[in-house]
Amino acid sequence: EAGVTQSPTHLIKTRGQQATLRCSPISGHTSVYWYQQALGLGLQFLLWYDEGEERNRGNFPPRFSGRQFPNYSSELNVNALELEDSALYLCASSLGRRNTIYFGEGSWLTVV
Amino acid sequence: GESVGLHLPTLSVQEGDNSIINCAYSNSASDYFIWYKQESGKGPQFIIDIRSNMDKRQGQRVTVLLNKTVKHLSLQIAATQPGDSAVYFCAENSGGYQKVTFGIGTKLQVIP
C-alpha cells in the first residue's frame, strides 16, 4: 500500500512568485495535514483538512493557503514567496481525528 | 503556547548500547503521544505511540515510557544500530481538533 506521496520533490522559486505543492494521502485517510520544517527547526503546523474542509490553521500568514479535493488529496499554495519560506514542507495524513499521523517524504522549497 | 522538547540535544551512543531519548511536554490535556524518526532529507517515520491510560508500551527494540505526573516521555532503543542514527521527535496530541505539537527533536548518533 502506498504511503503519503508528495510532489514535487524539489522546487526553486523566485521571491514574490507562487508555489503549489501537492499531496496524496494514504488510501482511506480523510485527514491531511501540512507542516513546515525550516532548517534546524521543529515541525510547524500549517493546515489541517478533513473531509474537504479546513479544520485548523497554524500561526502562518494568509498567503499560505490550501485545499482538499473530493478524493482527499490536497495542495498547499504559498503566494508572494519570501526567502524565509525556504523549507521542507511535509504533508501527512491520518484516518480521521485523533489517529496516528503518517508523513510523506516532503517537498523542498527553495526561494531565491 | 504549548511546547514539546524545544531544544535539539545530541545523543551519541556506541553501537550495541541502549539509547534513551527524553521528551518533556507541557500540555496536561494531551492524551496521545507519538515518537517519530526522521532521517536526513526524509519525512518523519512513525515509530511507536502510547495513550495516556498507559505507562509503558513496547515495540520491536523500542519501548516508550510515559510519566504523566511530571509530563515526561522517553523512548528507549535496545541494542542501538547505525541505522538508528536520525533525529527523533516526540509529538503530543490534545484536543478534538487534532492539535499535534512537535518538538525540535533529539539527534541520535551511533558510533560504530
Tab-separated table of C-alpha atoms in Angstrom, chain A residues 12-112:
chain	number	residue	atom	x	y	z
A	12	ILE	CA	13.016	26.507	-6.740
A	13	LYS	CA	11.137	29.777	-6.959
A	14	THR	CA	11.976	33.443	-7.043
A	15	ARG	CA	10.902	35.809	-4.294
A	16	GLY	CA	7.410	37.116	-4.990
A	17	GLN	CA	6.333	34.108	-7.033
A	18	GLN	CA	3.769	31.498	-6.058
A	19	ALA	CA	4.424	27.864	-5.213
A	20	THR	CA	1.995	24.956	-5.310
A	21	LEU	CA	2.743	21.711	-3.534
A	22	ARG	CA	0.668	18.577	-3.853
A	23	CYS	CA	-0.107	15.659	-1.595
A	24	SER	CA	-1.906	12.343	-1.899
A	25	PRO	CA	-2.839	10.745	1.433
A	26	ILE	CA	-2.740	7.096	2.289
A	27	SER	CA	-5.714	5.348	0.746
A	28	GLY	CA	-8.692	5.618	3.076
A	29	HIS	CA	-7.317	8.531	5.070
A	30	THR	CA	-9.576	11.555	5.154
A	31	SER	CA	-7.430	13.965	7.144
A	32	VAL	CA	-4.488	15.766	5.569
A	33	TYR	CA	-2.014	17.974	7.397
A	34	TRP	CA	0.656	20.350	6.195
A	35	TYR	CA	3.759	21.197	8.199
A	36	GLN	CA	6.711	23.447	7.539
A	37	GLN	CA	10.160	22.392	8.679
A	38	ALA	CA	12.747	25.103	8.258
A	39	LEU	CA	16.383	24.109	8.540
A	40	GLY	CA	17.288	23.352	12.133
A	41	LEU	CA	13.779	23.970	13.413
A	42	GLY	CA	10.945	21.760	14.507
A	43	LEU	CA	7.793	20.959	12.645
A	44	GLN	CA	5.481	23.947	12.460
A	45	PHE	CA	1.824	23.169	11.903
A	46	LEU	CA	0.341	24.897	8.880
A	47	LEU	CA	-3.057	23.469	7.993
A	48	TRP	CA	-5.373	20.578	8.677
A	49	TYR	CA	-8.045	19.412	6.249
A	50	ASP	CA	-10.662	16.816	6.929
A	51	GLU	CA	-13.477	15.744	4.624
A	52	GLY	CA	-12.749	18.618	2.286
A	53	GLU	CA	-12.913	21.340	4.924
A	54	GLU	CA	-10.185	23.354	6.582
A	55	ARG	CA	-10.405	22.354	10.252
A	56	ASN	CA	-7.487	24.148	11.804
A	57	ARG	CA	-4.785	26.568	10.872
A	58	GLY	CA	-1.404	27.300	12.367
A	59	ASN	CA	0.161	30.662	13.012
A	60	PHE	CA	1.023	31.491	9.401
A	61	PRO	CA	0.021	34.474	7.247
A	62	PRO	CA	-2.913	34.211	4.814
A	63	ARG	CA	-0.571	33.849	1.856
A	64	PHE	CA	-0.276	30.238	2.979
A	65	SER	CA	-3.446	28.529	1.828
A	66	GLY	CA	-4.605	25.217	0.557
A	67	ARG	CA	-7.482	22.969	-0.195
A	68	GLN	CA	-8.565	19.371	-0.092
A	69	PHE	CA	-10.172	17.740	-3.070
A	70	PRO	CA	-13.058	15.214	-3.110
A	71	ASN	CA	-10.545	12.375	-3.434
A	72	TYR	CA	-8.878	13.690	-0.235
A	73	SER	CA	-5.721	14.790	-1.993
A	74	SER	CA	-4.566	18.250	-1.111
A	75	GLU	CA	-2.495	21.129	-2.329
A	76	LEU	CA	-0.670	23.857	-0.480
A	77	ASN	CA	-0.271	27.253	-2.096
A	78	VAL	CA	2.221	29.830	-0.946
A	79	ASN	CA	1.800	33.259	-2.506
A	80	ALA	CA	4.220	36.173	-2.593
A	81	LEU	CA	7.120	33.940	-1.657
A	82	GLU	CA	9.695	35.246	0.766
A	83	LEU	CA	13.217	33.989	1.318
A	84	GLU	CA	12.288	32.656	4.750
A	85	ASP	CA	9.677	30.392	3.177
A	86	SER	CA	12.534	28.142	2.107
A	87	ALA	CA	11.913	24.907	3.979
A	88	LEU	CA	10.847	21.304	3.790
A	89	TYR	CA	7.067	21.120	3.506
A	90	LEU	CA	5.669	17.939	4.880
A	91	CYS	CA	2.260	16.515	4.203
A	92	ALA	CA	0.752	13.916	6.477
A	93	SER	CA	-2.478	12.005	6.659
A	94	SER	CA	-4.493	10.144	9.237
A	95	LEU	CA	-7.612	8.041	9.409
A	96	GLY	CA	-9.820	10.760	10.798
A	97	ARG	CA	-9.221	12.582	14.038
A	98	ARG	CA	-7.023	11.529	16.911
A	99	ASN	CA	-5.273	8.826	14.979
A	100	THR	CA	-1.651	8.389	14.099
A	101	ILE	CA	-0.338	10.868	11.576
A	102	TYR	CA	1.798	9.412	8.801
A	103	PHE	CA	4.150	11.650	6.862
A	104	GLY	CA	5.279	11.872	3.290
A	105	GLU	CA	8.877	12.491	2.288
A	106	GLY	CA	8.301	16.198	1.842
A	107	SER	CA	8.790	18.847	-0.788
A	108	TRP	CA	11.856	21.037	-0.581
A	109	LEU	CA	11.036	24.623	-1.459
A	110	THR	CA	13.898	26.994	-2.092
A	111	VAL	CA	13.174	30.673	-2.582
A	112	VAL	CA	15.929	32.712	-4.193
